Amino acid sequence: MSLRVDKTSLERACKEIIETILFCLPNAYKGTVYSIGSPPDMVATRVTSGIIDRERTTISWGLPERSDYNPPGKPWLQYRDEPGRPLEAMAWCVEKQKSWTAEDPDSDTRSVRVQLGGGYEDSHHMEPVLVRKQDLYLDGEPVLEYPRNYDGEVIWQDTDYMVVAVIKIHFRLGTIKMDSPETRLIKKLSRTLGTELLSYQLREESLKAMRELAQDKVNSCNIISDSLRNTISKSGLIFSLIKHEMGFLRDQWEEIIRERCNIKDAKEDYIEELDRALDSTAGVDDRLRSELKEAHKKFLEFSLTPEKAENWIRAKIESKWNTILTGNNGSNELSEKVRRSLDGLRNTLYVGKDSALIKSYDKMPEKLKQEWVDLIYRMPDRFDQVFLDKVIDMLGNPALKLPHQNKSRKSLIHLRALAKIMGELEENTNVAIRQVLNGGSTNHFLRQSK
């Protein structure tokens, strides 16, 4: 796959994500994760499949006896859209980097069985696992040969992401809809899987750097500095992954408050209103329209603290709307509509911190609620192990009752361990540099520090 992850870690991460989804969604009964290889072949390979029993207590694991996607997998040229062969949902997810939901199997235009005129099919949802290229290739994106679709168009060249895996979840017939709570949950968990796989790659690269340093006598301070500082720079990515996981925790908390307090308005609703307002406004510069559309979309992908989210709205969204509204396009009716939507969007940012709403939620001890809110909305600007330890400790409290707290706790524990490795690696680097400057060998020290 595009990520350099060992087979055992990959299978474990895939099983955990399937297990989380099947136990959380009562209408889901089967899950599969496929890895997507590096361009240009982009081989899609089934990693593992799990089926939950009727009592919903046990998951059976394994691969079907026959499948085109069983190892060694199926290359892009064999599953892309082409005339004369059935369309596959896999091709859609990989090429478009978008999800595919089969609500009604009989009318599913990408069901191979339906197109071939036979066989049983069910309702299912497929979600691509996206990882940013700059996170995947921290040293700079290598020269990659991206594949082409049947029409000769190069795919992935103008996107910031790569598809590293695809999650497929089967549901009881007729129980799944596009953009339903189930599909939104799977999308969020797909980001968690991407984060976890990235962390495994970071760990492998870090340990590899340490092993290589221990094996070879380093002859110059510059060689050590260049080879190891490169790896240490990735500690910034670890902090980004921690921030992402904290955002996921805030999302879970705010969803609980919305549900328990029967709050209907969500940031997705106000972004949709702004999109409609933009679509209905004539005379907007094409570039400005495109940038504002992208800003709307990006905002929904982030899970920032309320203060940072408000700054983001002001800088990336409101400023562009001000340009539109102060021009010839800005009617009073449009201005009022946009202002209401922006005000509503800002209000959604503080749902999880609203003291009245928090007080009305009675499923958690008051002291725990206050400590939890104070913690998750106080995101430090740099790695803080004391802060991270507190979050992990609180996630171990069953009274918290977050829907995915065990999954988040595992991810943060893993990231904490990676941060520790990076700290040790930096310490080793500094000692090695000093030894080289003093004319000594680094091997003796590194053997002791292993």
Coordinates of C-alpha atoms in Angstrom, one line a residue:
M1 CA 0.0 0.0 0.0
S2 CA 1.0 3.7 -0.2
L3 CA 1.8 3.6 3.5
R4 CA 4.7 1.6 4.7
V5 CA 3.1 -0.5 7.4
D6 CA 3.9 -4.0 8.4
K7 CA 1.2 -6.7 7.8
T8 CA 0.5 -7.4 11.4
S9 CA 0.0 -3.7 12.4
L10 CA -2.2 -3.2 9.2
E11 CA -4.4 -6.1 10.0
R12 CA -4.8 -5.1 13.6
A13 CA -5.8 -1.5 12.8
C14 CA -8.3 -2.7 10.2
K15 CA -9.9 -5.2 12.6
E16 CA -10.2 -2.5 15.2
I17 CA -12.0 -0.1 12.9
I18 CA -14.4 -2.8 11.7
E19 CA -15.0 -3.9 15.3
T20 CA -15.8 -0.3 16.3
I21 CA -18.2 0.2 13.4
L22 CA -20.1 -3.1 13.8
F23 CA -20.5 -2.7 17.6
C24 CA -21.7 0.9 17.2
L25 CA -24.1 0.5 14.3
P26 CA -26.9 -2.0 15.1
N27 CA -28.0 -2.2 11.4
A28 CA -24.5 -3.2 10.2
Y29 CA -23.5 -6.8 10.1
K30 CA -20.3 -7.1 8.0
G31 CA -17.2 -5.0 7.4
T32 CA -14.2 -5.2 5.1
V33 CA -11.1 -3.1 4.7
Y34 CA -9.1 -3.0 1.4
S35 CA -5.6 -1.6 1.1
I36 CA -4.8 0.6 -1.9
G37 CA -1.3 0.3 -3.3
S38 CA 1.0 3.0 -4.6
P39 CA 0.6 4.6 -8.0
P40 CA 0.5 3.7 -10.8
D41 CA -0.7 0.1 -10.1
M42 CA -2.8 1.0 -7.1
V43 CA -3.5 -2.6 -6.3
A44 CA -6.7 -3.0 -4.2
T45 CA -6.2 -5.9 -1.8
R46 CA -8.7 -7.2 0.8
V47 CA -6.9 -7.0 4.2
T48 CA -9.6 -8.6 6.4
S49 CA -13.3 -9.1 6.8
G50 CA -15.5 -9.4 9.9
I51 CA -19.1 -10.6 10.4
I52 CA -20.9 -10.0 13.6
D53 CA -23.2 -12.7 15.0
R54 CA -27.0 -12.3 15.6
E55 CA -26.5 -11.7 19.3
R56 CA -24.0 -8.9 18.3
T57 CA -21.4 -10.2 20.8
T58 CA -18.8 -12.0 18.6
I59 CA -17.1 -11.1 15.3
S60 CA -15.8 -13.8 13.0
W61 CA -12.7 -12.9 10.9
G62 CA -11.3 -14.1 7.7
L63 CA -11.4 -13.7 3.9
P64 CA -13.9 -15.3 1.5
E65 CA -12.6 -18.3 -0.4
R66 CA -13.0 -16.6 -3.7
S67 CA -12.7 -12.9 -4.5
D68 CA -10.9 -10.8 -7.1
Y69 CA -9.6 -8.6 -4.2
N70 CA -8.0 -11.4 -2.1
P71 CA -4.2 -11.3 -2.1
P72 CA -2.4 -10.6 -4.4
G73 CA -5.2 -8.1 -5.1
K74 CA -6.6 -6.4 -8.2
P75 CA -4.7 -3.6 -10.0
W76 CA -6.2 -0.3 -11.2
L77 CA -6.4 -1.3 -14.8
Q78 CA -8.7 -4.2 -13.9
Y79 CA -11.2 -2.3 -11.8
R80 CA -11.3 1.2 -13.3
D81 CA -14.4 2.2 -15.3
E82 CA -14.3 0.9 -18.8
P83 CA -16.9 0.2 -21.5
G84 CA -17.8 -3.5 -21.8
R85 CA -17.4 -4.5 -18.2
P86 CA -19.4 -3.8 -15.0
L87 CA -18.9 -0.6 -13.1
E88 CA -17.4 -1.1 -9.6
A89 CA -17.9 1.1 -6.5
M90 CA -14.2 0.5 -5.8
A91 CA -13.3 2.5 -8.9
W92 CA -15.5 5.4 -7.9
C93 CA -14.0 5.5 -4.4
V94 CA -10.5 5.4 -5.6
E95 CA -10.7 7.7 -8.6
K96 CA -13.1 10.3 -7.2
Q97 CA -11.9 10.0 -3.6
K98 CA -15.6 10.0 -2.6
S99 CA -17.8 7.5 -0.8
W100 CA -20.4 5.3 -2.4
T101 CA -23.7 4.3 -0.8
A102 CA -25.9 1.5 -2.2
E103 CA -29.3 2.3 -0.6
D104 CA -31.3 0.0 -2.9
P105 CA -29.3 -2.9 -4.2
D106 CA -31.7 -3.5 -7.2
S107 CA -31.0 0.0 -8.5
D108 CA -27.3 0.2 -7.6
T109 CA -25.5 1.2 -10.8
R110 CA -22.2 -0.1 -9.5
S111 CA -23.3 -3.5 -8.3
V112 CA -21.4 -6.1 -10.3
R113 CA -24.0 -8.8 -9.5
V114 CA -26.9 -6.6 -10.6
Q115 CA -25.1 -5.7 -13.8
L116 CA -24.4 -9.3 -14.6
G117 CA -28.0 -10.2 -14.0
G118 CA -27.9 -12.5 -10.9
G119 CA -26.8 -13.1 -7.4
Y120 CA -27.7 -11.6 -4.0
E121 CA -26.7 -8.1 -3.2
D122 CA -27.3 -6.0 -0.1
S123 CA -27.2 -2.4 1.1
H124 CA -23.7 -1.2 1.8
H125 CA -21.5 1.9 2.1
M126 CA -17.9 2.3 0.9
E127 CA -15.7 5.0 2.3
P128 CA -12.1 5.9 1.0
V129 CA -9.5 6.4 3.7
L130 CA -7.7 9.6 2.6
V131 CA -4.2 10.7 3.7
R132 CA -2.7 14.0 2.8
K133 CA 0.3 13.7 0.4
Q134 CA 2.3 16.1 2.5
D135 CA 1.8 13.9 5.6
L136 CA 2.6 10.7 3.6
Y137 CA 5.8 12.2 2.1
L138 CA 7.2 14.5 4.7
D139 CA 10.5 14.8 2.8
G140 CA 8.7 16.1 -0.3
E141 CA 6.4 14.3 -2.7
P142 CA 8.5 11.9 -4.9
V143 CA 8.0 11.9 -8.7
L144 CA 5.0 9.5 -9.0
E145 CA 3.4 8.2 -12.1
Y146 CA -0.3 8.7 -11.5
P147 CA -2.5 6.3 -13.5
R148 CA -5.1 7.4 -16.0
N149 CA -8.8 6.6 -16.3
Y150 CA -10.2 5.1 -19.5
D151 CA -10.6 8.6 -21.0
G152 CA -6.9 9.2 -20.6
E153 CA -7.2 11.7 -17.8
V154 CA -4.6 11.5 -15.0
I155 CA -6.1 11.0 -11.6
W156 CA -5.0 12.3 -8.2
Q157 CA -2.6 14.8 -9.8
D158 CA -4.5 17.9 -8.7
T159 CA -5.7 16.7 -5.3
D160 CA -4.0 17.0 -1.9
Y161 CA -4.9 13.5 -0.9
M162 CA -4.1 9.9 -1.7
V163 CA -6.4 6.9 -1.1
V164 CA -4.6 4.4 1.1
A165 CA -7.5 2.1 1.9
V166 CA -11.3 1.6 1.4
I167 CA -13.8 0.6 4.1
K168 CA -16.9 -1.3 3.1
I169 CA -19.7 -1.9 5.6
H170 CA -22.7 -4.1 4.8
F171 CA -26.1 -3.2 6.3
R172 CA -29.5 -4.9 6.6
L173 CA -31.5 -4.3 3.4
G174 CA -33.0 -0.9 3.2
T175 CA -31.6 0.5 6.5
I176 CA -28.9 2.8 5.0
K177 CA -29.2 6.2 3.3
M178 CA -26.7 8.6 1.7
D179 CA -25.4 11.2 4.2
S180 CA -27.1 9.4 7.1
P181 CA -25.7 9.4 10.6
E182 CA -24.2 6.0 9.8
T183 CA -22.3 7.2 6.8
R184 CA -21.1 10.3 8.6
L185 CA -19.8 8.1 11.4
I186 CA -17.9 5.9 9.0
K187 CA -16.4 8.9 7.3
K188 CA -15.1 10.2 10.7
L189 CA -13.7 6.8 11.6
S190 CA -12.0 6.5 8.2
R191 CA -10.0 9.6 9.2
T192 CA -9.1 7.8 12.5
L193 CA -7.9 4.8 10.5
G194 CA -5.8 7.0 8.3
T195 CA -4.3 8.7 11.4
E196 CA -3.5 5.3 13.0
L197 CA -1.8 4.0 9.8
L198 CA 0.3 7.1 9.5
S199 CA 1.4 6.7 13.1
Y200 CA 2.5 3.1 12.3
Q201 CA 4.5 4.4 9.4
L202 CA 6.2 7.0 11.6
R203 CA 7.1 4.4 14.1
E204 CA 8.7 2.2 11.5
E205 CA 10.7 5.1 10.0
S206 CA 11.9 6.2 13.5
L207 CA 13.0 2.8 14.5
K208 CA 14.7 2.2 11.2
A209 CA 16.6 5.4 11.6
M210 CA 17.8 4.4 15.0
R211 CA 18.8 0.9 13.8
E212 CA 20.7 2.3 10.9
L213 CA 22.6 4.8 13.1
A214 CA 23.6 2.0 15.5
Q215 CA 25.0 -0.1 12.7
D216 CA 27.2 2.4 11.0
K217 CA 29.9 4.5 12.4
V218 CA 29.0 8.1 11.6
N219 CA 32.0 10.0 10.1
S220 CA 30.7 13.6 10.2
C221 CA 28.4 15.7 12.3
N222 CA 26.5 16.9 9.1
I223 CA 25.7 13.3 8.1
I224 CA 24.1 12.6 11.5
S225 CA 22.3 15.9 11.5
D226 CA 20.9 15.5 8.0
S227 CA 19.8 11.9 8.5
L228 CA 18.2 12.2 11.9
R229 CA 16.9 15.7 12.0
N230 CA 14.9 14.7 9.0
T231 CA 13.1 12.1 11.1
I232 CA 12.8 14.3 14.1
S233 CA 11.0 16.9 12.1
K234 CA 8.1 14.5 11.9
S235 CA 7.3 15.2 15.6
G236 CA 5.3 18.1 14.3
L237 CA 3.1 15.6 12.5
I238 CA 2.6 13.6 15.7
F239 CA 1.3 16.7 17.3
S240 CA -1.0 17.3 14.3
L241 CA -2.4 13.8 14.7
I242 CA -3.0 14.4 18.4
K243 CA -4.9 17.6 17.6
H244 CA -6.9 15.7 15.1
E245 CA -7.8 13.1 17.7
M246 CA -8.7 15.8 20.2
G247 CA -11.0 17.3 17.6
F248 CA -12.7 13.9 17.2
L249 CA -13.3 13.9 20.9
R250 CA -14.8 17.3 20.8
D251 CA -17.1 16.2 18.0
Q252 CA -18.2 13.2 20.1
W253 CA -18.9 15.4 23.1
E254 CA -20.8 18.1 21.1
E255 CA -22.9 15.4 19.4
I256 CA -23.9 14.0 22.8
I257 CA -25.0 17.5 24.0
R258 CA -26.9 18.1 20.7
E259 CA -28.7 14.8 21.0
R260 CA -29.5 15.0 24.7
C261 CA -30.6 18.7 24.6
N262 CA -32.5 18.2 21.3
I263 CA -30.5 20.8 19.4
K264 CA -31.3 20.6 15.7
D265 CA -29.0 23.3 14.3
A266 CA -25.5 22.0 13.2
K267 CA -22.6 23.6 11.4
E268 CA -23.4 21.5 8.4
D269 CA -26.9 23.2 8.1
Y270 CA -25.4 26.7 8.1
I271 CA -22.7 25.8 5.6
E272 CA -25.4 24.3 3.4
E273 CA -27.3 27.6 3.6
L274 CA -24.2 29.6 2.7
D275 CA -23.6 27.2 -0.3
R276 CA -27.2 27.8 -1.5
A277 CA -26.8 31.6 -1.1
L278 CA -23.6 31.5 -3.1
D279 CA -25.1 29.3 -5.9
S280 CA -28.0 31.8 -6.2
T281 CA -25.8 34.9 -6.4
A282 CA -25.0 36.1 -9.9
G283 CA -22.0 38.1 -11.0
V284 CA -19.5 36.6 -8.5
D285 CA -15.9 36.2 -9.8
D286 CA -15.3 32.6 -10.7
R287 CA -12.1 32.4 -8.7
L288 CA -13.7 33.9 -5.7
R289 CA -16.7 31.6 -5.9
S290 CA -14.4 28.6 -6.2
E291 CA -12.3 29.7 -3.2
L292 CA -15.4 30.4 -1.0
K293 CA -16.9 27.0 -1.9
E294 CA -13.6 25.3 -1.0
A295 CA -13.5 27.3 2.3
H296 CA -17.0 26.1 3.2
K297 CA -16.0 22.5 2.5
K298 CA -12.7 22.8 4.4
F299 CA -14.4 24.1 7.5
L300 CA -16.5 21.0 7.8
E301 CA -13.4 18.9 7.7
F302 CA -11.8 20.6 10.6
S303 CA -12.5 20.1 14.3
L304 CA -10.9 23.3 15.8
T305 CA -11.4 24.8 19.2
P306 CA -14.3 27.4 19.2
E307 CA -11.9 30.3 19.3
K308 CA -9.7 29.1 16.5
A309 CA -12.7 28.1 14.5
E310 CA -14.2 31.6 14.9
N311 CA -10.9 33.1 13.7
W312 CA -11.0 30.7 10.7
I313 CA -14.5 31.7 9.8
R314 CA -13.5 35.4 10.0
A315 CA -10.4 35.0 7.8
K316 CA -11.5 32.4 5.3
I317 CA -15.2 32.7 4.9
E318 CA -16.6 36.0 6.2
S319 CA -13.9 38.1 4.5
K320 CA -14.8 36.5 1.1
W321 CA -18.5 37.1 1.7
N322 CA -17.8 40.7 2.6
T323 CA -16.1 41.1 -0.8
I324 CA -19.2 39.7 -2.5
L325 CA -21.7 41.7 -0.4
T326 CA -19.9 45.1 -0.8
G327 CA -20.0 44.7 -4.6
N328 CA -22.9 45.0 -6.9
N329 CA -24.1 41.5 -5.9
G330 CA -24.9 42.5 -2.3
S331 CA -28.6 43.0 -1.9
N332 CA -30.1 43.7 1.5
E333 CA -32.0 40.4 1.5
L334 CA -28.8 38.5 0.6
S335 CA -26.8 40.3 3.2
E336 CA -29.3 39.6 6.0
K337 CA -29.4 35.9 4.9
V338 CA -25.6 35.5 4.9
R339 CA -25.2 37.3 8.3
R340 CA -27.8 35.1 9.9
S341 CA -26.1 32.0 8.6
L342 CA -22.7 33.2 9.8
D343 CA -24.0 34.1 13.2
G344 CA -25.7 30.7 13.4
L345 CA -22.5 29.0 12.4
R346 CA -20.6 30.8 15.1
N347 CA -23.2 29.8 17.7
T348 CA -22.7 26.1 16.8
L349 CA -19.1 26.4 17.8
Y350 CA -19.9 26.8 21.5
V351 CA -22.4 24.1 22.0
G352 CA -20.0 21.9 23.9
K353 CA -19.0 24.8 26.2
D354 CA -22.4 26.2 26.9
S355 CA -22.9 26.1 30.7
A356 CA -26.7 25.9 30.5
L357 CA -26.6 23.0 28.0
I358 CA -23.9 21.2 30.0
K359 CA -25.8 21.6 33.2
S360 CA -28.9 20.1 31.6
Y361 CA -27.0 16.9 30.6
D362 CA -27.5 14.7 33.6
K363 CA -25.8 11.4 32.4
M364 CA -22.4 12.3 33.9
P365 CA -21.2 13.5 37.3
E366 CA -21.0 17.4 37.5
K367 CA -17.3 17.4 38.5
L368 CA -16.4 15.0 35.7
K369 CA -18.3 17.1 33.1
Q370 CA -16.5 20.3 34.2
E371 CA -13.1 18.7 34.2
W372 CA -13.7 17.1 30.8
V373 CA -14.9 20.3 29.1
D374 CA -12.0 22.3 30.6
L375 CA -9.6 19.8 29.2
I376 CA -10.8 19.2 25.7
Y377 CA -11.3 22.9 24.9
R378 CA -7.8 23.8 26.2
M379 CA -5.6 22.5 23.4
P380 CA -2.0 23.5 23.9
D381 CA 0.0 25.0 21.0
R382 CA 2.8 22.4 21.3
F383 CA 3.2 18.8 22.6
D384 CA 2.4 18.7 26.3
Q385 CA 2.8 15.2 27.8
V386 CA 1.1 16.2 31.1
F387 CA -2.0 17.4 29.2
L388 CA -2.0 14.2 27.1
D389 CA -1.7 12.0 30.2
K390 CA -4.7 13.7 31.7
V391 CA -6.8 13.2 28.5
I392 CA -5.8 9.5 28.4
D393 CA -6.6 9.0 32.1
M394 CA -10.0 10.6 31.7
L395 CA -10.8 8.5 28.7
G396 CA -10.2 5.5 30.9
N397 CA -13.2 6.5 33.1
P398 CA -16.4 4.6 32.0
A399 CA -18.6 7.3 33.4
L400 CA -17.6 9.5 30.4
K401 CA -19.8 7.5 28.1
L402 CA -18.4 8.8 24.8
P403 CA -19.4 6.6 21.9
H404 CA -15.8 5.9 20.7
Q405 CA -13.7 6.8 23.8
N406 CA -11.8 3.4 23.9
K407 CA -10.8 3.9 20.2
S408 CA -9.6 7.4 20.9
R409 CA -7.8 6.3 24.0
K410 CA -5.9 3.6 22.1
S411 CA -4.9 6.1 19.4
L412 CA -3.6 8.7 21.9
I413 CA -1.7 6.1 23.9
H414 CA 0.0 5.1 20.6
L415 CA 0.8 8.7 19.7
R416 CA 2.2 9.3 23.2
A417 CA 4.6 6.4 22.7
L418 CA 5.6 7.8 19.3
A419 CA 6.3 11.2 20.8
K420 CA 8.5 9.5 23.5
I421 CA 10.5 7.7 20.7
M422 CA 11.0 11.0 18.9
G423 CA 12.2 12.6 22.2
E424 CA 14.7 9.8 22.7
L425 CA 15.8 10.0 19.1
E426 CA 16.5 13.7 19.4
E427 CA 18.5 13.1 22.6
N428 CA 20.5 10.3 20.9
T429 CA 21.2 12.7 18.0
N430 CA 22.5 15.4 20.2
V431 CA 24.8 13.0 22.1
A432 CA 26.0 11.5 18.8
I433 CA 26.8 14.9 17.4
R434 CA 28.8 15.8 20.4
Q435 CA 30.7 12.5 20.2
V436 CA 31.5 13.1 16.5
L437 CA 32.7 16.7 17.3
N438 CA 35.0 15.2 20.0
G439 CA 36.3 12.6 17.5
G440 CA 34.7 9.6 19.0
S441 CA 32.4 6.8 17.6
T442 CA 28.6 6.8 18.2
N443 CA 28.2 3.1 18.1
H444 CA 29.0 2.4 21.8
F445 CA 26.5 5.0 23.0
L446 CA 23.7 3.9 20.7
R447 CA 24.2 0.2 21.7
Q448 CA 23.8 1.3 25.4
S449 CA 20.7 3.4 24.7
K450 CA 18.8 0.7 22.8

